[in-house]
Coordinates of C-alpha atoms and ligand atoms in Angstrom, one line a residue:
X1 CA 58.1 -97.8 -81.6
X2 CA 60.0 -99.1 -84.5
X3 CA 62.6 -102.2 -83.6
X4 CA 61.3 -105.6 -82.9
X5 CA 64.3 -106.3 -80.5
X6 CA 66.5 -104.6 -78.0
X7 CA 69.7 -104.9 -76.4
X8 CA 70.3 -103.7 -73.4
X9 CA 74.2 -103.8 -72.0
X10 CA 76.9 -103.0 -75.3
X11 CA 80.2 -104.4 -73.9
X12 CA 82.0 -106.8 -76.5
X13 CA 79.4 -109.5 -76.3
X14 CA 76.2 -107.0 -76.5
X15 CA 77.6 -104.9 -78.9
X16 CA 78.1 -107.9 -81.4
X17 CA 74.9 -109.7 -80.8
X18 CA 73.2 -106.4 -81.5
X19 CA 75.0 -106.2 -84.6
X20 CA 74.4 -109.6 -85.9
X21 CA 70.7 -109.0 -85.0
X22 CA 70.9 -105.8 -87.1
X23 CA 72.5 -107.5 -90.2
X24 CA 69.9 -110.3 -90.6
X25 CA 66.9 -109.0 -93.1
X26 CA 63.4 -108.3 -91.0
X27 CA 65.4 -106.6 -87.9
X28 CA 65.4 -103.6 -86.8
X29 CA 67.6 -103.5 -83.0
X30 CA 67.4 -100.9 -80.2
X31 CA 70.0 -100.3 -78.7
X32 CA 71.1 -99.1 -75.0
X33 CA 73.6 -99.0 -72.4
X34 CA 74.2 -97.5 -69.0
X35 CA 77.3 -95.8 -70.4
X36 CA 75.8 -94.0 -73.2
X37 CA 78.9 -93.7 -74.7
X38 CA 79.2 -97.0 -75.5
X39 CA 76.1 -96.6 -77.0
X40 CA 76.8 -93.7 -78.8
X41 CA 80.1 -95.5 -79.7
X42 CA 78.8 -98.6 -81.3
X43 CA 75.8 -96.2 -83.7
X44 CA 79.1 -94.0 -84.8
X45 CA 81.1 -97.0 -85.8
X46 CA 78.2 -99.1 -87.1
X47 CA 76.3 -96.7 -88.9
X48 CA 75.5 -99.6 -91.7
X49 CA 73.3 -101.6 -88.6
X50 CA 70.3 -98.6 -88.8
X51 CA 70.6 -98.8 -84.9
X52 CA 67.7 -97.0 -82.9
X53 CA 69.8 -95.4 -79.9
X54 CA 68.2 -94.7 -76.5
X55 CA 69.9 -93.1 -73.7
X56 CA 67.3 -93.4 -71.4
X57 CA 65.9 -96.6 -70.5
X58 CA 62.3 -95.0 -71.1
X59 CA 63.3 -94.0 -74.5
X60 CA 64.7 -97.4 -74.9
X61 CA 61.3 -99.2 -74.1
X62 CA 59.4 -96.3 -76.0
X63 CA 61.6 -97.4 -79.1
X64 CA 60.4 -101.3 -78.9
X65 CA 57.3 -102.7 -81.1
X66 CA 54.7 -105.2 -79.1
X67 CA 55.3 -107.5 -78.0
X68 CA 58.6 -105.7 -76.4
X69 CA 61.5 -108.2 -76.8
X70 CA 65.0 -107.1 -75.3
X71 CA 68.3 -108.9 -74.7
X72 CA 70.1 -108.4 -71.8
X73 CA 74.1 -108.7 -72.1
X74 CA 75.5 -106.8 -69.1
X75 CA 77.3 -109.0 -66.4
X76 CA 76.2 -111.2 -64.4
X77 CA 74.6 -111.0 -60.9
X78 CA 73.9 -107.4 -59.8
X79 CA 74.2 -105.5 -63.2
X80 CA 71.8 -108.4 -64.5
X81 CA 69.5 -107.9 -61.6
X82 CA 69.2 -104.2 -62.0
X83 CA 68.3 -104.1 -65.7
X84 CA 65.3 -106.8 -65.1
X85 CA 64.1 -104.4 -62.5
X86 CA 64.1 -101.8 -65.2
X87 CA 62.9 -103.4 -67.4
X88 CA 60.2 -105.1 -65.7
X89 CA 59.3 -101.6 -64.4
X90 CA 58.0 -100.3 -68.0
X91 CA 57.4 -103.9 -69.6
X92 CA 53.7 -104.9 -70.5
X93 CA 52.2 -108.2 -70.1
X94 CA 53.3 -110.3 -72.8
X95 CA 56.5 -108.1 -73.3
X96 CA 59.8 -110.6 -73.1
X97 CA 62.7 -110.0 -71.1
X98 CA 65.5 -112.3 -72.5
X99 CA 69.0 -112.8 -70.1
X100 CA 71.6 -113.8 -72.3
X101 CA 74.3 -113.3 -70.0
X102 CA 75.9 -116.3 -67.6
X103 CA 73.8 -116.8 -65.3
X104 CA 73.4 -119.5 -63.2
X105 CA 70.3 -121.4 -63.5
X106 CA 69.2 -121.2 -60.1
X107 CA 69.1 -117.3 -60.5
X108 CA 67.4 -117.6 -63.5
X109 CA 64.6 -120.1 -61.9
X110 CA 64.2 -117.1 -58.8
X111 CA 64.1 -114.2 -61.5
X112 CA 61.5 -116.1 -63.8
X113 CA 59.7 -116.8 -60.7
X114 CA 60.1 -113.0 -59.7
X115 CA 59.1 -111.8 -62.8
X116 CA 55.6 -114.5 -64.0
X117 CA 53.3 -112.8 -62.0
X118 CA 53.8 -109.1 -64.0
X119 CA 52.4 -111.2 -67.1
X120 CA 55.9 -110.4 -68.7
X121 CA 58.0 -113.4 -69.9
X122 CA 61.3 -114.1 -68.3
X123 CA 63.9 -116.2 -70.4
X124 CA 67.3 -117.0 -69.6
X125 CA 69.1 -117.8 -72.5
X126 CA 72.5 -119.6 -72.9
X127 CA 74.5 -118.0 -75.6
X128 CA 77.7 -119.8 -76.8
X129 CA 80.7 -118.9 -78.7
X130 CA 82.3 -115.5 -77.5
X131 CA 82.9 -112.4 -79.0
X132 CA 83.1 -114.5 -82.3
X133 CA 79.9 -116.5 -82.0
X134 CA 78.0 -113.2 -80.9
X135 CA 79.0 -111.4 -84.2
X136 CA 78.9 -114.2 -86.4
X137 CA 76.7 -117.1 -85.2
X138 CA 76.6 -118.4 -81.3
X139 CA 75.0 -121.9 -79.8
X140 CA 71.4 -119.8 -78.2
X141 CA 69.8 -122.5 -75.4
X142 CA 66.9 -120.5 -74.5
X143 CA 64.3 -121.4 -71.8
X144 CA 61.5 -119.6 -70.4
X145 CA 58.0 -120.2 -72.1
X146 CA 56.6 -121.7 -74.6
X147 CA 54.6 -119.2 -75.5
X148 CA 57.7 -116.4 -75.5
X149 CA 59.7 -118.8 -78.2
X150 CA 56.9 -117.7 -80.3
X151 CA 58.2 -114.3 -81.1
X152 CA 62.2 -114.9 -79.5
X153 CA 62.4 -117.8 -81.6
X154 CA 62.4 -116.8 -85.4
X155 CA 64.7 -113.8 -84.0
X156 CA 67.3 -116.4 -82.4
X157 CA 67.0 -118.1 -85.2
X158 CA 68.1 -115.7 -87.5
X159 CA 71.1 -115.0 -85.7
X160 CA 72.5 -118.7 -84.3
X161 CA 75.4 -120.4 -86.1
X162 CA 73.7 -122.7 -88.7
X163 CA 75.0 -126.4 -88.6
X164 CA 73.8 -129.0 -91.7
X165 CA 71.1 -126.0 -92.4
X166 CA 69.6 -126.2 -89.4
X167 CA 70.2 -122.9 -86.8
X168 CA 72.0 -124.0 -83.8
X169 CA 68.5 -122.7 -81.5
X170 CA 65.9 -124.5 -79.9
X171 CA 63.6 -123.7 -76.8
X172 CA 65.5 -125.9 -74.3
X173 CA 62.6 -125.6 -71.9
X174 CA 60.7 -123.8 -69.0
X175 CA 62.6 -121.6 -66.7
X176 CA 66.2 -122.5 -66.1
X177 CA 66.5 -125.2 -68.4
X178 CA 68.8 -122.8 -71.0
X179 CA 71.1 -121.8 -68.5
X180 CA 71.1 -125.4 -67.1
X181 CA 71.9 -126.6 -70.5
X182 CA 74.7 -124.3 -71.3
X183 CA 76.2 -125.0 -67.9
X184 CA 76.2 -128.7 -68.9
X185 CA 77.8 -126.8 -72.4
X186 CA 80.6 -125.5 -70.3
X187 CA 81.0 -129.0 -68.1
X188 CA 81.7 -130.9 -71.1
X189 CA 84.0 -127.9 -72.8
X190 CA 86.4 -128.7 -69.5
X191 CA 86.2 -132.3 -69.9
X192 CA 87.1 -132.3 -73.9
X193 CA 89.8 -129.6 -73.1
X194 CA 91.2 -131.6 -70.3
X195 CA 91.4 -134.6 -72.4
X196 CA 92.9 -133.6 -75.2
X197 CA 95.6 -131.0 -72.8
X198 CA 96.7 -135.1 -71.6
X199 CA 96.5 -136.3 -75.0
X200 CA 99.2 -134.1 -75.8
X201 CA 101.1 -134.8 -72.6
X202 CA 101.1 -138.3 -73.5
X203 CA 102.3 -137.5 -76.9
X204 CA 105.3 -135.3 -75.6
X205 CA 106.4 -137.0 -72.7
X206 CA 106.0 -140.6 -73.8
X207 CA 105.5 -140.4 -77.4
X208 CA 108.7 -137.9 -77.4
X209 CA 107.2 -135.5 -80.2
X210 CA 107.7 -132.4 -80.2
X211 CA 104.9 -129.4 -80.5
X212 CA 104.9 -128.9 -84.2
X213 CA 104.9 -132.3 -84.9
X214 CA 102.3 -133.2 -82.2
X215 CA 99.7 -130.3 -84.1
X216 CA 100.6 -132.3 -87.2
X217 CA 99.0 -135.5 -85.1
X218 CA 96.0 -133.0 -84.2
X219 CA 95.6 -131.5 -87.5
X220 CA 95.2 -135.8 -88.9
X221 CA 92.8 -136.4 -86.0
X222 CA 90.6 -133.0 -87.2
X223 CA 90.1 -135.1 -90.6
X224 CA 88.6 -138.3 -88.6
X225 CA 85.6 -138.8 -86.0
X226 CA 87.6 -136.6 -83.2
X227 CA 87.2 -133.4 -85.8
X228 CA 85.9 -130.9 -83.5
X229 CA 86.6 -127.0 -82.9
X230 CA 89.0 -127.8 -80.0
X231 CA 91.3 -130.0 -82.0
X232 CA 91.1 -127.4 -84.8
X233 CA 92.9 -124.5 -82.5
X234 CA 94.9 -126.9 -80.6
X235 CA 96.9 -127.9 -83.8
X236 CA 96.8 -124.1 -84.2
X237 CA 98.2 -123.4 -80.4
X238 CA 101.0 -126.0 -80.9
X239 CA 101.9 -125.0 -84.0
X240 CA 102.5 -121.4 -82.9
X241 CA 106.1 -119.9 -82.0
X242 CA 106.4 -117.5 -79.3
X243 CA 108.3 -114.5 -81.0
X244 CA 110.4 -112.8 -78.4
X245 CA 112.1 -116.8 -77.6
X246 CA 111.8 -118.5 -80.5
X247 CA 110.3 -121.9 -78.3
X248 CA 107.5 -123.3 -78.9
X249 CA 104.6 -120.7 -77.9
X250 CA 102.9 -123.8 -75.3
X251 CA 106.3 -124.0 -73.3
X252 CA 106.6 -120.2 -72.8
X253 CA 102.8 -120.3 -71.3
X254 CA 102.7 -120.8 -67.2
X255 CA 101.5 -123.8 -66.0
X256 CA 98.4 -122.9 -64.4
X257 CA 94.7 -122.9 -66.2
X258 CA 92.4 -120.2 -64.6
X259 CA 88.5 -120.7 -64.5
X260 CA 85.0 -118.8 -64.1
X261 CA 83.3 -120.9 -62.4
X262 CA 81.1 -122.5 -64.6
X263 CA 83.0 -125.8 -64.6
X264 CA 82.1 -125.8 -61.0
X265 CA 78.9 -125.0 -60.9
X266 CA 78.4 -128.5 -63.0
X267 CA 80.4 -130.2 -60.9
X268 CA 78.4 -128.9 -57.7
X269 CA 74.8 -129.5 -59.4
X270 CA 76.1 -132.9 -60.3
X271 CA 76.3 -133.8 -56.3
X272 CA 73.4 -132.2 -55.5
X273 CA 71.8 -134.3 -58.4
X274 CA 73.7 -137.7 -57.8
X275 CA 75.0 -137.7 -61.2
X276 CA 78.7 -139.3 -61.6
X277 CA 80.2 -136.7 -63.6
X278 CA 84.0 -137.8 -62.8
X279 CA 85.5 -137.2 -66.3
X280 CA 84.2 -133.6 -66.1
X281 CA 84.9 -133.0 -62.1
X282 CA 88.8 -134.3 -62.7
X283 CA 88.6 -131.3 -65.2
X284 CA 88.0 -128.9 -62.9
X285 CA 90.2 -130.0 -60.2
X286 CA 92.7 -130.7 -63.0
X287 CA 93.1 -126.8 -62.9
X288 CA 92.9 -126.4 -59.4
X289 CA 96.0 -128.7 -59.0
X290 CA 97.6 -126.4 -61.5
X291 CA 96.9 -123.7 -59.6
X292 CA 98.4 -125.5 -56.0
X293 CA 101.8 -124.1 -56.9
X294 CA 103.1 -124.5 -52.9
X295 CA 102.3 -128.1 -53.0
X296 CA 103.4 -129.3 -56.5
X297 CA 107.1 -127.4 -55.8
X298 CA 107.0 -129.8 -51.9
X299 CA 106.1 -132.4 -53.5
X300 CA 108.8 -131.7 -56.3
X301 CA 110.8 -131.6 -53.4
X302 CA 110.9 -134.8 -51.4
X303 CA 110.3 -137.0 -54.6
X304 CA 114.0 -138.5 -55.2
X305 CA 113.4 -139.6 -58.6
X306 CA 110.5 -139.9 -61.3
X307 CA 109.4 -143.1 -63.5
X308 CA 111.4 -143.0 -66.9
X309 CA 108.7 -142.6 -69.7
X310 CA 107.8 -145.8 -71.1
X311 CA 109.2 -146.6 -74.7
X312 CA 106.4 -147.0 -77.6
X313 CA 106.4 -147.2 -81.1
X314 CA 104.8 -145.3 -83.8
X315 CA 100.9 -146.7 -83.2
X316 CA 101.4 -144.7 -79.9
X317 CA 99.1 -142.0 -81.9
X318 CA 96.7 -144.0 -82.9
X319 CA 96.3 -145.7 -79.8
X320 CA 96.2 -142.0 -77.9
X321 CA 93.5 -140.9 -80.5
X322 CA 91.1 -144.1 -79.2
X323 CA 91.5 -143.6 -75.7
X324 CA 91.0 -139.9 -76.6
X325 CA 87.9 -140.6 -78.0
X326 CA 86.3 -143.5 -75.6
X327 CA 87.4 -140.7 -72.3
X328 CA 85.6 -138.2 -74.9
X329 CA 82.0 -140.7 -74.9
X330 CA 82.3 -140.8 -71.7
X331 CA 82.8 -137.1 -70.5
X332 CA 79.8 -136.5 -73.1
X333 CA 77.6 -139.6 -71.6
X334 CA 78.2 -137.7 -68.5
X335 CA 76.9 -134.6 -69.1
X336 CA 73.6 -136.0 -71.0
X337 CA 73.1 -138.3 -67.9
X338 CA 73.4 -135.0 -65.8
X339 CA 70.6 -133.3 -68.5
X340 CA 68.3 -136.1 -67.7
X341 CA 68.6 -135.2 -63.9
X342 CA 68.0 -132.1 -64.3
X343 CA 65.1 -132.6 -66.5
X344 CA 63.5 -134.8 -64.0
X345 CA 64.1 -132.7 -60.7
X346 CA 63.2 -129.6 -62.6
X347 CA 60.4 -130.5 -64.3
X348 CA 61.8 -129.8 -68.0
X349 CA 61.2 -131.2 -71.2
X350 CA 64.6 -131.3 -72.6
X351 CA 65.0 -133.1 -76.4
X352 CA 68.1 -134.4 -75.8
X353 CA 68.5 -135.4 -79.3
X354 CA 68.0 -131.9 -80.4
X355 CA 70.6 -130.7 -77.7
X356 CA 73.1 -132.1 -79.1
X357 CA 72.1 -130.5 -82.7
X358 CA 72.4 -127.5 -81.5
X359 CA 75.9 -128.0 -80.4
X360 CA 77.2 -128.9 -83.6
X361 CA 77.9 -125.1 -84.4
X362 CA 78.8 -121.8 -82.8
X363 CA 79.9 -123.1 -79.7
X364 CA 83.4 -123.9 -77.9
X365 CA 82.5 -128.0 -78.6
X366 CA 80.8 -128.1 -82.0
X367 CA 81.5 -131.2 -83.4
X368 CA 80.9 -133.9 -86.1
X369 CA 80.7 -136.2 -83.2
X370 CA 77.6 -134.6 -81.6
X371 CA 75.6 -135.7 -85.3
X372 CA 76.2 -139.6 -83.4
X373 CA 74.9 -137.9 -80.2
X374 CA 71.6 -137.1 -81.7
X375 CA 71.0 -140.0 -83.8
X376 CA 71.4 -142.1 -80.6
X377 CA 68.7 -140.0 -78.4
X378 CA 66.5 -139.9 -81.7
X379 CA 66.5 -143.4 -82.0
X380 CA 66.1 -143.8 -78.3
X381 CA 65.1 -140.8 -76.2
X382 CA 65.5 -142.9 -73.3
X383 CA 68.6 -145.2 -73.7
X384 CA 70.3 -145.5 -70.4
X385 CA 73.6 -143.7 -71.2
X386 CA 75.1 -142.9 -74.3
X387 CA 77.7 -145.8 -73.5
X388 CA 74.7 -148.2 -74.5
X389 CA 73.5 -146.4 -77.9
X390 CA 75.2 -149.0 -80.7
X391 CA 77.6 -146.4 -82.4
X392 CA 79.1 -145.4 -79.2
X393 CA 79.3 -149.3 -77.9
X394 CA 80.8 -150.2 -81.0
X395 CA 83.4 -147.3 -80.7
X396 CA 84.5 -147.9 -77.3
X397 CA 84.7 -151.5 -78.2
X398 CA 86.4 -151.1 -80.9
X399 CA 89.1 -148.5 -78.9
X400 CA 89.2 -150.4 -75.4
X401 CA 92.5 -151.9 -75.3
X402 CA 94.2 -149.1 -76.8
X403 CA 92.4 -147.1 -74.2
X404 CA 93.5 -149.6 -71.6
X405 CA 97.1 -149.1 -72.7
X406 CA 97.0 -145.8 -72.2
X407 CA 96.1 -145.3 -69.5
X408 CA 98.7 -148.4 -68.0
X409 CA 101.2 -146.6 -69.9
X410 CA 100.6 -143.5 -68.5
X411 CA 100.8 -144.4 -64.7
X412 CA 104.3 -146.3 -65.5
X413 CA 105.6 -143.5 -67.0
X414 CA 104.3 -141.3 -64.4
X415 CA 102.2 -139.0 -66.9
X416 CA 99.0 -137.4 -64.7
X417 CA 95.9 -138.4 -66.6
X418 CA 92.7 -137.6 -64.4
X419 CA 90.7 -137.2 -67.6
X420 CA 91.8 -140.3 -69.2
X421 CA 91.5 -142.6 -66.0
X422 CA 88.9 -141.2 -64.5
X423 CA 86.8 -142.0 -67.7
X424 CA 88.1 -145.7 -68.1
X425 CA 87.2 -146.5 -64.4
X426 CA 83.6 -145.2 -64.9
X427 CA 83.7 -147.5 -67.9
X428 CA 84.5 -150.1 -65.3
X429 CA 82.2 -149.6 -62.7
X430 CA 79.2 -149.8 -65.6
X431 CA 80.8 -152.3 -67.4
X432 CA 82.3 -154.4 -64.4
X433 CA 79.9 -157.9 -63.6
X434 CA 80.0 -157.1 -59.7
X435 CA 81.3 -153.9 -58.0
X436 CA 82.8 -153.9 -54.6
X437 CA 79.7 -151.6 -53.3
X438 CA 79.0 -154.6 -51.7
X439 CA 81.9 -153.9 -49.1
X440 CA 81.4 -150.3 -49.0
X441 CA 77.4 -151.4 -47.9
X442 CA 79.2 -154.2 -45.5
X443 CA 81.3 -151.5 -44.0
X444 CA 78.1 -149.4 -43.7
X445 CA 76.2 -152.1 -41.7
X446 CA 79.0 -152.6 -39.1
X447 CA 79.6 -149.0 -37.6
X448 CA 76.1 -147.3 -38.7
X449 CA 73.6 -150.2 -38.8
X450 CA 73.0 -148.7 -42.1
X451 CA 71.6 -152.4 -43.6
X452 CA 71.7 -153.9 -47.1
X453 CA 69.9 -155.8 -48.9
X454 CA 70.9 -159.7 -49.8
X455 CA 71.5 -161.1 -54.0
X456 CA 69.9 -164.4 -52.8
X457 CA 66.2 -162.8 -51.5
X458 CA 64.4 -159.8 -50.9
X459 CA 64.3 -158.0 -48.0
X460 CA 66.6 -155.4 -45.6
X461 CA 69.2 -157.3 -43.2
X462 CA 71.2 -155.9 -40.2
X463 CA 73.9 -157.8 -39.0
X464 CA 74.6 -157.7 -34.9
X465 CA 78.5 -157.3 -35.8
X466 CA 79.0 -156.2 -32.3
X467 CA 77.2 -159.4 -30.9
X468 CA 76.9 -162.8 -32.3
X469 CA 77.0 -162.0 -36.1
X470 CA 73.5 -163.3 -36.4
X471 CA 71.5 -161.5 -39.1
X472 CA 68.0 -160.0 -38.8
X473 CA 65.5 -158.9 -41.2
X474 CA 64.7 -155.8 -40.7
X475 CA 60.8 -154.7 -40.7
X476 CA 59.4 -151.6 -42.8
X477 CA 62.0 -151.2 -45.3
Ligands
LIG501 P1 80.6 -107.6 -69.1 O1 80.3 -108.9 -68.4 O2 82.0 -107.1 -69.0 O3 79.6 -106.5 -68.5 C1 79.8 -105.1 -69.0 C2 78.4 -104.6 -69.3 O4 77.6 -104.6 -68.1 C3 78.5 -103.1 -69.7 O5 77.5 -102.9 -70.7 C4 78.1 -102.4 -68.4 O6 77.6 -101.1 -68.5 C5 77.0 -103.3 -67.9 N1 76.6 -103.2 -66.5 C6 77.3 -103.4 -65.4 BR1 79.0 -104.1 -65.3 N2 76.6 -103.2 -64.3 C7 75.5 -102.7 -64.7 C8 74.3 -102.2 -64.0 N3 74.3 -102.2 -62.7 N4 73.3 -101.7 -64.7 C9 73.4 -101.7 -66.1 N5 74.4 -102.2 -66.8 C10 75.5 -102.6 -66.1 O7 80.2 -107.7 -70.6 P2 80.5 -108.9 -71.7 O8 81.8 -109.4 -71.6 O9 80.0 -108.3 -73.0 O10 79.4 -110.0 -71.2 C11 78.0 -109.8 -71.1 C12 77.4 -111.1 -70.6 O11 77.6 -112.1 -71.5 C13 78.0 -111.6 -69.3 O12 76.9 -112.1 -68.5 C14 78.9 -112.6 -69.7 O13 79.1 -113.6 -68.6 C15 78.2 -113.2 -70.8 N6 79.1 -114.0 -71.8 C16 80.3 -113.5 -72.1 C17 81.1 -114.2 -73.0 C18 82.4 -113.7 -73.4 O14 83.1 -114.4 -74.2 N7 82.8 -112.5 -73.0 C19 80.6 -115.3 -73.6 C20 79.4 -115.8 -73.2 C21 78.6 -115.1 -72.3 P3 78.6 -99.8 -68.5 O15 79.2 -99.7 -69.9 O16 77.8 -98.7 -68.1 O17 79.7 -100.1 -67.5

């Protein structure tokens, strides 16, 4: 028994979290993989990484010091599944079974739950960044126990992107909450790619620049408060000619933006949670309209003639980059309302503040921007939304009737922006004196009897709308 951590599963992503693991001082990684040739693969090409190769699973676990500490990085569902079983077959109490594949949070709540009473620790942990982040530095939200972070936690932390010095790890909470947490990740990834895919509409189609100069607009923007990862490669995307037709490489690429599945999975939590996560559901379904090729060609079709694109002058950019960023608060409010949620109907202690630390690097959304997100929940772990926290206030402020134009002057000129619009209408509706809920409650009343209460006294009223109209209070409510 010589190495303090396994991995279990060497595809791309195993293979180049076991080698970052092997390249940090202190670690010494076991290695193993159903195929053995992958395994035997990886030590022949690595031979720098002092691997300790096991073909057998036995052998595997014989090779691990106490506590026994692997990472699992096969795929998800069954081939996860199997493993734990293996595992958990030949693990000791206090031994620490880590998922770090994408698993959905609910699985890993059942499987922690499976696994507590065998006295070994369960955690599912959220790993960020691709092939890239494995090998160099990813975003790690684990969860599981307290007690497990212990040992997993120096090791993640030798390995995790490091942002402002600080290593882009920290124990998210019990069970679930890291795979809950890097769902939320992935929510907010759609949202900020959505967005800035109808910035550049809006840039093209009303602005009327063209790709090489729009990644010129994005490459300014990546030196102000929107400088993120995204904005980084999407000046690198637009810039980039596609060889064999000498167009602009974004023109040559089909219309249609695939998903797997983890957008959704926010999106359908965020029901079952109550949480209005508009700006990141238009996302998703933002790609399923792509995908509705049938309909957009009818639709195509029967429509005799489109809007001509608004004219606008040169502080179209500037007012593009606003609105960019007030839809970007509010996508990112979003998905911290829907970490609160969580937190409460799962019983997690989740820092928000140090969420969005942990964010800043190795992952598809690091950002300057997510520095403002954790000075606001450090100031105020329990401001109401993000919307509220002064900086952000002050930004939207500042960006609201550019954000407003926008949006105006995308529906004239007949530009789609779900992101954008959704995010300004939830703006509204919290921002807005008096909502027309009360006519939605109204309606309620008259065919379901469903009550509402009155502005002008307490109590729960029921209007006969099928009699006289006289109104009754209604007892026990
Ligand atoms: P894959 O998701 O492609 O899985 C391949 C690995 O799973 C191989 O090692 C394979 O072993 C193993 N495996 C399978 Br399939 N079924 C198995 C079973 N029943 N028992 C044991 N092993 C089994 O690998 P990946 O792309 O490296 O991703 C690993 C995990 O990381 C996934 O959960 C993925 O969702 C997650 N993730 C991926 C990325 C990314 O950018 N790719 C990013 C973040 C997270 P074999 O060699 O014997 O077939």
């Amino acid at each position: 028994a010589r190495a303090n951590i396994g991995v279990v599963g060497l595809a791309v992503m195993g293979s180049n979290l076991a080698r970052n693991l092997a390249s940090r001082e202190g670690n010494t990684v076991a290695v193993h993989n159903r195929t053995y040739a992958r395994t035997e693969q990886l030590v022949t090409e690595h031979p720098e990484a002092g691997f300790v190769p096991s073909e057998s699973i036995d052998d595997f676990v014989a090779s691990l010091a106490k506590p026994r500490t692997a990472i699992i990085m096969v795929q998800a569902g069954k081939g996860t599944d199997a493993v734990i079983d293996q595992l958990a077959e030949r693990f000791e109490p206090g031994d620490i079974i880590v998922d770090g594949g994408n698993a959905n949070f609910q699985d890993t709540i059942a499987r922690e739950q499976r696994i507590a009473p065998t006295g070994i620790h369960f955690v599912g942990a959220g790993i960020s960044g691709g092939e890239e982040g494995a090998l160099h530095g990813p975003s790690i939200m684990p969860g599981g126990s307290a007690e497990s972070y212990e040992t997993l936690g120096p090791i993640l932390a030798s390995i995790a992107a490091v942002a402002e010095g600080e290593p882009c790890v920290t124990h998210v909470g019990t069970d679930g909450a890291g795979h809950f947490v890097k769902m939320i990740h992935n929510g907010i990834e759609y949202a900020d790619m959505q967005l800035i895919a109808e910035a550049f509409d809006l840039l093209r189609t009303v602005g009327g620049l063209e790709p090489a100069a729009i990644a010129d607009v994005f490459a300014e923007w990546n030196r102000g408060p929107l400088e993120s990862y995204l904005i980084e490669i999407t000046a690198e995307v637009l810039r980039h000619v596609d060889a064999a037709t000498g167009k602009p490489f974004v023109d040559v690429v089909l219309d249609q933006a695939g998903s797997k599945g983890t957008g959704v999975w926010t999106v359908q939590n965020a029901l079952d949670l109550g949480v209005p996560v508009g700006g990141i559901a238009e996302a998703v379904f933002a790609r399923a309209v792509s995908g509705k090729q049938a309909q957009r060609e009818a639709v195509r079709r029967v429509v005799a003639s489109r809007p001509q694109p608004q004219r606008v002058d040169a502080s179209f950019a500037d007012e593009v980059a606003k609105a960019l960023y007030a839809s970007k608060v509010v996508a990112y409010a979003q998905g911290f309302d829907m970490i609160t949620a969580g937190a409460r109907k799962y019983g997690w202690d989740i820092r928000k503040d140090r969420i969005a630390k942990i964010w800043r690097g190795g992952c598809i959304i690091r950002a300057q921007f997510l520095n403002r997100i954790a000075e606001a929940y450090d100031e105020d772990p329990d401001v109401a939304t993000l919307l509220e926290a002064p900086y952000f206030a002050q930004a939207v402020a500042d960006g609201e009737r550019a954000w407003r134009r926008v949006v105006a002057t995308a529906a004239q000129s007949g530009v789609p922006v779900p992101g954008f619009g959704a995010a300004l209408s939830y703006y509204d509706s919290l921002a807005v004196e008096r909502l027309p809920a009360a006519l939605v409650q109204a309606q309620r009343d008259y065919f379901g009897a469903h009550t509402y209460q009155r502005v002008d006294r307490p109590g729960t009223f029921h209007t006969q709308w099928s009699g006289d109209r006289t109104e009754s209070e209604v007892p026990g409510h």
